[in-house]
């Protein structure tokens, strides 16, 4: 499947926004980067549209996403920005043609809605990665990892160990994304299966008690019971109340999974941060945590 999804030089990649509107400068910068990779970018109407905080109204965003999914000339889709909005249009999308002619969907944050539905319900890999709005600020490592995955290359990630890590090894399909979005999907028809999976979590700009509440909800819904491993990415710009919660975001998450006999990795470089390394969801990875380092390898 990864070979089938891999791009080659000269392929067309569609760029759109399913959520918030973007500044016009994003188009110019994204075009420069994608063309330097040998790709032919096609920009949707949503890249210029503005409806309150959204990149056009729900109808426009849904119609354009449907068009890009169905267009056989578009070999991959790069989402421009997260924020909020993808959940508002997911019910309007028909994935029938996409299933016959799949392509990589790339993005993170609010795009977690699409990533999880496509990997969990449809069984097609997706790419948790930098988006168009990040191209001017993300690290070279982040952009190179996106480019490599687009062209079918799977990396091995090695990072330093974190003091809160739990030692161990596990294999499983990688899934997850933004904790707030996963929390929002609980109890809906777009819910997700975590059994035997390596779960990835990241988030930004949340109160610490919100992190605890969302982790409690995942726990009470049984979503943490049978995971094979946990990778925690960036937990950026966390906020606290006047009366402190008393734990960091990492400590809160660990509290809810510490009883599990699984490897756990903290501060993997992915999420709302400059170094946002791409992760391919829906493919099996091996997670190895020891006292010195973490190794994540695609099988």
mmCIF file of C-alpha atoms in Angstrom:
data_model
loop_
_atom_site.group_PDB
_atom_site.id
_atom_site.type_symbol
_atom_site.label_atom_id
_atom_site.label_comp_id
_atom_site.label_asym_id
_atom_site.label_seq_id
_atom_site.Cartn_x
_atom_site.Cartn_y
_atom_site.Cartn_z
ATOM 1 C CA UNK A 1 0.000 0.000 0.000
ATOM 2 C CA UNK A 2 2.805 2.450 0.827
ATOM 3 C CA UNK A 3 4.371 1.847 -2.591
ATOM 4 C CA UNK A 4 0.972 2.463 -4.166
ATOM 5 C CA UNK A 5 0.607 5.762 -2.296
ATOM 6 C CA UNK A 6 4.185 6.976 -2.895
ATOM 7 C CA UNK A 7 4.617 10.004 -5.135
ATOM 8 C CA UNK A 8 7.108 10.438 -7.935
ATOM 9 C CA UNK A 9 8.618 13.595 -9.396
ATOM 10 C CA UNK A 10 6.054 15.519 -11.449
ATOM 11 C CA UNK A 11 3.032 14.254 -9.529
ATOM 12 C CA UNK A 12 0.244 16.653 -8.556
ATOM 13 C CA UNK A 13 -0.419 17.347 -4.887
ATOM 14 C CA UNK A 14 -3.583 19.174 -3.856
ATOM 15 C CA UNK A 15 -3.422 21.819 -1.129
ATOM 16 C CA UNK A 16 -6.623 22.871 0.650
ATOM 17 C CA UNK A 17 -7.989 23.877 4.025
ATOM 18 C CA UNK A 18 -10.726 21.909 5.758
ATOM 19 C CA UNK A 19 -10.627 24.171 8.802
ATOM 20 C CA UNK A 20 -9.393 27.742 9.328
ATOM 21 C CA UNK A 21 -8.536 30.280 6.654
ATOM 22 C CA UNK A 22 -4.921 30.961 5.734
ATOM 23 C CA UNK A 23 -2.930 34.023 4.757
ATOM 24 C CA UNK A 24 -2.071 34.439 1.067
ATOM 25 C CA UNK A 25 1.645 34.232 1.842
ATOM 26 C CA UNK A 26 1.146 30.562 2.728
ATOM 27 C CA UNK A 27 0.370 29.765 -0.923
ATOM 28 C CA UNK A 28 3.590 31.325 -2.219
ATOM 29 C CA UNK A 29 5.793 29.645 0.378
ATOM 30 C CA UNK A 30 4.123 26.261 -0.019
ATOM 31 C CA UNK A 31 4.423 26.386 -3.790
ATOM 32 C CA UNK A 32 8.133 27.153 -3.535
ATOM 33 C CA UNK A 33 8.762 24.202 -1.210
ATOM 34 C CA UNK A 34 6.631 21.658 -3.082
ATOM 35 C CA UNK A 35 8.083 22.609 -6.471
ATOM 36 C CA UNK A 36 11.595 22.262 -5.030
ATOM 37 C CA UNK A 37 10.614 18.669 -4.225
ATOM 38 C CA UNK A 38 9.649 18.114 -7.843
ATOM 39 C CA UNK A 39 5.895 18.162 -7.216
ATOM 40 C CA UNK A 40 3.134 20.074 -8.986
ATOM 41 C CA UNK A 41 0.970 21.840 -6.363
ATOM 42 C CA UNK A 42 -2.681 22.643 -7.091
ATOM 43 C CA UNK A 43 -4.306 25.081 -4.651
ATOM 44 C CA UNK A 44 -8.006 24.908 -3.855
ATOM 45 C CA UNK A 45 -10.489 27.728 -3.485
ATOM 46 C CA UNK A 46 -10.339 27.258 0.275
ATOM 47 C CA UNK A 47 -6.783 28.586 0.240
ATOM 48 C CA UNK A 48 -8.212 32.036 -0.537
ATOM 49 C CA UNK A 49 -11.689 31.832 0.975
ATOM 50 C CA UNK A 50 -12.690 33.314 4.322
ATOM 51 C CA UNK A 51 -15.938 32.791 6.204
ATOM 52 C CA UNK A 52 -15.621 33.975 9.805
ATOM 53 C CA UNK A 53 -12.756 31.844 11.130
ATOM 54 C CA UNK A 54 -13.164 29.166 8.439
ATOM 55 C CA UNK A 55 -11.607 28.770 4.980
ATOM 56 C CA UNK A 56 -14.993 29.217 3.374
ATOM 57 C CA UNK A 57 -18.338 27.935 4.598
ATOM 58 C CA UNK A 58 -18.970 24.261 5.350
ATOM 59 C CA UNK A 59 -20.374 23.613 1.886
ATOM 60 C CA UNK A 60 -17.297 24.973 0.106
ATOM 61 C CA UNK A 61 -14.842 23.104 2.325
ATOM 62 C CA UNK A 62 -16.733 19.827 1.993
ATOM 63 C CA UNK A 63 -17.210 20.201 -1.764
ATOM 64 C CA UNK A 64 -13.540 20.918 -2.318
ATOM 65 C CA UNK A 65 -12.333 18.056 -0.142
ATOM 66 C CA UNK A 66 -14.693 15.717 -2.016
ATOM 67 C CA UNK A 67 -13.379 16.971 -5.355
ATOM 68 C CA UNK A 68 -9.741 16.482 -4.346
ATOM 69 C CA UNK A 69 -10.436 13.002 -2.962
ATOM 70 C CA UNK A 70 -12.198 11.943 -6.175
ATOM 71 C CA UNK A 71 -9.756 13.525 -8.648
ATOM 72 C CA UNK A 72 -7.423 10.779 -9.962
ATOM 73 C CA UNK A 73 -4.891 13.378 -11.121
ATOM 74 C CA UNK A 74 -4.309 14.514 -7.525
ATOM 75 C CA UNK A 75 -1.945 11.947 -6.001
ATOM 76 C CA UNK A 76 -1.820 13.341 -2.431
ATOM 77 C CA UNK A 77 -3.587 15.987 -0.360
ATOM 78 C CA UNK A 78 -1.778 18.410 1.941
ATOM 79 C CA UNK A 79 -4.013 20.181 4.424
ATOM 80 C CA UNK A 80 -3.089 23.812 4.917
ATOM 81 C CA UNK A 81 -4.124 24.461 8.493
ATOM 82 C CA UNK A 82 -5.882 23.045 11.518
ATOM 83 C CA UNK A 83 -7.722 25.017 14.174
ATOM 84 C CA UNK A 84 -11.320 23.873 13.937
ATOM 85 C CA UNK A 85 -13.684 22.911 11.149
ATOM 86 C CA UNK A 86 -12.982 19.407 9.820
ATOM 87 C CA UNK A 87 -15.479 17.801 12.188
ATOM 88 C CA UNK A 88 -18.181 20.054 10.722
ATOM 89 C CA UNK A 89 -17.772 18.569 7.224
ATOM 90 C CA UNK A 90 -16.770 14.924 7.745
ATOM 91 C CA UNK A 91 -20.380 13.710 7.537
ATOM 92 C CA UNK A 92 -20.739 15.212 4.046
ATOM 93 C CA UNK A 93 -17.814 13.262 2.566
ATOM 94 C CA UNK A 94 -18.244 10.125 0.439
ATOM 95 C CA UNK A 95 -15.057 8.044 0.465
ATOM 96 C CA UNK A 96 -16.155 5.536 -2.199
ATOM 97 C CA UNK A 97 -13.908 6.816 -5.008
ATOM 98 C CA UNK A 98 -11.084 7.472 -2.576
ATOM 99 C CA UNK A 99 -11.147 3.820 -1.514
ATOM 100 C CA UNK A 100 -10.763 2.760 -5.154
ATOM 101 C CA UNK A 101 -7.935 5.241 -5.803
ATOM 102 C CA UNK A 102 -6.357 6.038 -2.419
ATOM 103 C CA UNK A 103 -3.894 8.845 -1.790
ATOM 104 C CA UNK A 104 -1.986 10.132 1.222
ATOM 105 C CA UNK A 105 -3.822 12.708 3.346
ATOM 106 C CA UNK A 106 -1.294 14.866 5.225
ATOM 107 C CA UNK A 107 -1.805 17.107 8.236
ATOM 108 C CA UNK A 108 -2.255 17.120 11.997
ATOM 109 C CA UNK A 109 -4.157 18.857 14.800
ATOM 110 C CA UNK A 110 -7.772 19.303 13.600
ATOM 111 C CA UNK A 111 -6.969 16.991 10.663
ATOM 112 C CA UNK A 112 -6.940 14.151 13.223
ATOM 113 C CA UNK A 113 -10.632 13.802 12.273
ATOM 114 C CA UNK A 114 -9.675 12.665 8.770
ATOM 115 C CA UNK A 115 -6.555 10.739 9.739
ATOM 116 C CA UNK A 116 -8.342 8.480 12.193
ATOM 117 C CA UNK A 117 -11.422 7.843 10.073
ATOM 118 C CA UNK A 118 -9.323 6.904 7.047
ATOM 119 C CA UNK A 119 -6.882 4.664 8.905
ATOM 120 C CA UNK A 120 -9.365 3.069 11.321
ATOM 121 C CA UNK A 121 -12.543 2.709 9.259
ATOM 122 C CA UNK A 122 -11.174 2.558 5.702
ATOM 123 C CA UNK A 123 -7.798 0.946 6.363
ATOM 124 C CA UNK A 124 -5.657 3.318 4.293
ATOM 125 C CA UNK A 125 -2.508 4.892 5.809
ATOM 126 C CA UNK A 126 -2.433 8.633 6.485
ATOM 127 C CA UNK A 127 0.375 11.019 7.337
ATOM 128 C CA UNK A 128 0.482 13.009 10.590
ATOM 129 C CA UNK A 129 2.750 15.801 9.423
ATOM 130 C CA UNK A 130 3.506 19.464 8.971
ATOM 131 C CA UNK A 131 0.878 21.460 7.089
ATOM 132 C CA UNK A 132 1.239 24.261 4.559
ATOM 133 C CA UNK A 133 1.020 26.949 7.236
ATOM 134 C CA UNK A 134 4.009 25.369 9.015
ATOM 135 C CA UNK A 135 6.380 25.338 6.047
ATOM 136 C CA UNK A 136 7.949 28.685 6.916
ATOM 137 C CA UNK A 137 8.601 27.841 10.573
ATOM 138 C CA UNK A 138 9.100 24.077 10.877
ATOM 139 C CA UNK A 139 12.552 22.545 11.178
ATOM 140 C CA UNK A 140 14.369 21.028 8.226
ATOM 141 C CA UNK A 141 13.967 17.660 9.921
ATOM 142 C CA UNK A 142 10.193 18.089 10.000
ATOM 143 C CA UNK A 143 9.907 19.053 6.335
ATOM 144 C CA UNK A 144 12.379 16.391 5.221
ATOM 145 C CA UNK A 145 10.391 13.721 7.042
ATOM 146 C CA UNK A 146 7.208 14.828 5.244
ATOM 147 C CA UNK A 147 8.983 14.783 1.900
ATOM 148 C CA UNK A 148 10.510 11.362 2.541
ATOM 149 C CA UNK A 149 7.184 9.787 3.448
ATOM 150 C CA UNK A 150 5.513 11.339 0.401
ATOM 151 C CA UNK A 151 8.087 9.610 -1.784
ATOM 152 C CA UNK A 152 7.695 6.270 -0.005
ATOM 153 C CA UNK A 153 10.697 6.358 2.344
ATOM 154 C CA UNK A 154 10.107 5.242 5.940
ATOM 155 C CA UNK A 155 12.595 6.535 8.516
ATOM 156 C CA UNK A 156 13.903 5.072 11.742
ATOM 157 C CA UNK A 157 13.577 7.622 14.536
ATOM 158 C CA UNK A 158 16.078 7.709 17.405
ATOM 159 C CA UNK A 159 15.542 10.171 20.249
ATOM 160 C CA UNK A 160 16.945 10.629 23.727
ATOM 161 C CA UNK A 161 15.131 8.994 26.607
ATOM 162 C CA UNK A 162 12.859 11.098 28.840
ATOM 163 C CA UNK A 163 12.858 10.618 32.645
ATOM 164 C CA UNK A 164 9.173 9.611 32.618
ATOM 165 C CA UNK A 165 9.551 6.980 29.889
ATOM 166 C CA UNK A 166 8.672 3.369 30.621
ATOM 167 C CA UNK A 167 11.129 0.800 29.334
ATOM 168 C CA UNK A 168 9.953 -1.938 26.997
ATOM 169 C CA UNK A 169 9.302 -3.008 23.421
ATOM 170 C CA UNK A 170 6.112 -3.395 21.420
ATOM 171 C CA UNK A 171 4.772 -3.637 17.895
ATOM 172 C CA UNK A 172 1.470 -2.349 16.593
ATOM 173 C CA UNK A 173 -0.189 -0.145 14.044
ATOM 174 C CA UNK A 174 0.389 3.521 14.802
ATOM 175 C CA UNK A 175 -2.676 5.724 15.291
ATOM 176 C CA UNK A 176 -3.852 8.759 17.245
ATOM 177 C CA UNK A 177 -3.115 12.463 16.897
ATOM 178 C CA UNK A 178 -4.524 15.451 18.722
ATOM 179 C CA UNK A 179 -5.886 14.518 22.142
ATOM 180 C CA UNK A 180 -8.679 17.117 22.044
ATOM 181 C CA UNK A 181 -9.958 15.761 18.721
ATOM 182 C CA UNK A 182 -9.779 12.136 19.846
ATOM 183 C CA UNK A 183 -11.761 13.166 22.918
ATOM 184 C CA UNK A 184 -14.350 14.874 20.682
ATOM 185 C CA UNK A 185 -14.753 11.708 18.593
ATOM 186 C CA UNK A 186 -15.601 9.473 21.555
ATOM 187 C CA UNK A 187 -19.132 8.086 21.328
ATOM 188 C CA UNK A 188 -19.580 9.150 17.691
ATOM 189 C CA UNK A 189 -19.639 6.984 14.566
ATOM 190 C CA UNK A 190 -16.176 8.373 13.889
ATOM 191 C CA UNK A 191 -14.827 6.786 17.043
ATOM 192 C CA UNK A 192 -11.689 4.668 16.828
ATOM 193 C CA UNK A 193 -10.212 1.351 17.894
ATOM 194 C CA UNK A 194 -7.035 1.284 19.982
ATOM 195 C CA UNK A 195 -6.730 -2.442 20.704
ATOM 196 C CA UNK A 196 -3.186 -3.619 19.939
ATOM 197 C CA UNK A 197 -2.213 -0.192 18.573
ATOM 198 C CA UNK A 198 0.692 2.119 19.336
ATOM 199 C CA UNK A 199 -1.160 5.277 20.392
ATOM 200 C CA UNK A 200 0.283 8.712 19.638
ATOM 201 C CA UNK A 201 -0.962 11.817 21.479
ATOM 202 C CA UNK A 202 -0.164 15.535 21.262
ATOM 203 C CA UNK A 203 -1.940 18.770 22.138
ATOM 204 C CA UNK A 204 -1.562 22.525 22.494
ATOM 205 C CA UNK A 205 -2.948 25.437 24.497
ATOM 206 C CA UNK A 206 -4.981 23.392 26.983
ATOM 207 C CA UNK A 207 -5.541 23.764 30.692
ATOM 208 C CA UNK A 208 -3.894 20.990 32.672
ATOM 209 C CA UNK A 209 -7.211 19.898 34.127
ATOM 210 C CA UNK A 210 -8.529 19.584 30.554
ATOM 211 C CA UNK A 211 -5.698 17.137 29.821
ATOM 212 C CA UNK A 212 -6.721 15.158 32.892
ATOM 213 C CA UNK A 213 -10.401 15.195 31.918
ATOM 214 C CA UNK A 214 -9.674 14.044 28.375
ATOM 215 C CA UNK A 215 -7.378 11.264 29.568
ATOM 216 C CA UNK A 216 -10.035 10.206 32.078
ATOM 217 C CA UNK A 217 -12.569 10.027 29.248
ATOM 218 C CA UNK A 218 -10.264 7.862 27.113
ATOM 219 C CA UNK A 219 -9.664 5.664 30.138
ATOM 220 C CA UNK A 220 -13.357 5.319 31.049
ATOM 221 C CA UNK A 221 -14.168 4.557 27.399
ATOM 222 C CA UNK A 222 -11.691 1.672 27.480
ATOM 223 C CA UNK A 223 -9.396 3.275 24.910
ATOM 224 C CA UNK A 224 -6.287 2.840 27.065
ATOM 225 C CA UNK A 225 -6.901 -0.710 28.278
ATOM 226 C CA UNK A 226 -5.409 -2.661 25.400
ATOM 227 C CA UNK A 227 -2.907 -0.356 23.692
ATOM 228 C CA UNK A 228 0.447 -1.937 22.874
ATOM 229 C CA UNK A 229 2.445 1.207 23.506
ATOM 230 C CA UNK A 230 2.194 4.984 23.893
ATOM 231 C CA UNK A 231 4.102 7.801 22.191
ATOM 232 C CA UNK A 232 3.493 11.287 23.567
ATOM 233 C CA UNK A 233 4.540 14.184 21.367
ATOM 234 C CA UNK A 234 4.489 17.889 22.063
ATOM 235 C CA UNK A 235 2.291 19.163 24.863
ATOM 236 C CA UNK A 236 2.802 22.805 23.996
ATOM 237 C CA UNK A 237 1.747 26.005 25.764
ATOM 238 C CA UNK A 238 -0.095 24.244 28.563
ATOM 239 C CA UNK A 239 -2.014 26.480 30.985
ATOM 240 C CA UNK A 240 -2.808 26.198 34.680
ATOM 241 C CA UNK A 241 -5.374 27.725 36.998
ATOM 242 C CA UNK A 242 -4.700 30.141 39.845
ATOM 243 C CA UNK A 243 -4.822 27.135 42.143
ATOM 244 C CA UNK A 244 -2.282 24.821 40.445
ATOM 245 C CA UNK A 245 -3.320 21.386 39.249
ATOM 246 C CA UNK A 246 -0.113 20.032 40.772
ATOM 247 C CA UNK A 247 1.220 17.972 37.867
ATOM 248 C CA UNK A 248 2.727 18.613 34.461
ATOM 249 C CA UNK A 249 0.842 17.476 31.364
ATOM 250 C CA UNK A 250 3.297 14.575 30.989
ATOM 251 C CA UNK A 251 2.766 13.525 34.610
ATOM 252 C CA UNK A 252 -1.016 13.651 34.138
ATOM 253 C CA UNK A 253 -0.852 11.350 31.133
ATOM 254 C CA UNK A 254 1.532 8.962 32.878
ATOM 255 C CA UNK A 255 -0.815 8.717 35.853
ATOM 256 C CA UNK A 256 -3.525 7.251 33.613
ATOM 257 C CA UNK A 257 -1.307 4.662 31.902
ATOM 258 C CA UNK A 258 1.380 3.889 34.474
ATOM 259 C CA UNK A 259 -0.357 0.666 35.502
ATOM 260 C CA UNK A 260 -0.055 -0.718 31.974
ATOM 261 C CA UNK A 261 2.867 -3.001 31.144
ATOM 262 C CA UNK A 262 3.738 -1.170 27.918
ATOM 263 C CA UNK A 263 6.580 0.995 26.591
ATOM 264 C CA UNK A 264 5.870 4.709 26.920
ATOM 265 C CA UNK A 265 7.786 7.502 25.194
ATOM 266 C CA UNK A 266 7.483 11.174 26.149
ATOM 267 C CA UNK A 267 8.487 14.286 24.183
ATOM 268 C CA UNK A 268 8.682 12.679 20.770
ATOM 269 C CA UNK A 269 9.325 15.558 18.312
ATOM 270 C CA UNK A 270 5.874 15.830 16.734
ATOM 271 C CA UNK A 271 2.954 18.155 17.265
ATOM 272 C CA UNK A 272 2.473 21.901 17.666
ATOM 273 C CA UNK A 273 6.161 22.747 17.664
ATOM 274 C CA UNK A 274 8.936 23.682 15.275
ATOM 275 C CA UNK A 275 10.274 20.133 15.064
ATOM 276 C CA UNK A 276 7.148 18.295 13.915
ATOM 277 C CA UNK A 277 8.376 14.974 12.496
ATOM 278 C CA UNK A 278 6.004 13.091 10.246
ATOM 279 C CA UNK A 279 4.394 9.855 11.438
ATOM 280 C CA UNK A 280 2.656 7.383 9.144
ATOM 281 C CA UNK A 281 -0.581 6.199 10.731
ATOM 282 C CA UNK A 282 -2.063 2.811 9.916
ATOM 283 C CA UNK A 283 1.301 1.063 9.466
ATOM 284 C CA UNK A 284 3.035 -1.239 11.951
ATOM 285 C CA UNK A 285 5.870 0.256 13.965
ATOM 286 C CA UNK A 286 8.221 -1.179 16.523
ATOM 287 C CA UNK A 287 8.645 0.967 19.637
ATOM 288 C CA UNK A 288 11.730 0.297 21.772
ATOM 289 C CA UNK A 289 12.361 2.326 24.930
ATOM 290 C CA UNK A 290 15.448 1.804 27.064
ATOM 291 C CA UNK A 291 17.360 3.882 29.597
ATOM 292 C CA UNK A 292 19.290 5.817 26.942
ATOM 293 C CA UNK A 293 17.084 6.236 23.897
ATOM 294 C CA UNK A 294 13.851 5.540 22.065
ATOM 295 C CA UNK A 295 13.837 3.823 18.680
ATOM 296 C CA UNK A 296 10.761 3.888 16.429
ATOM 297 C CA UNK A 297 11.087 1.746 13.346
ATOM 298 C CA UNK A 298 8.551 1.003 10.620
ATOM 299 C CA UNK A 299 8.217 -2.716 9.932
#
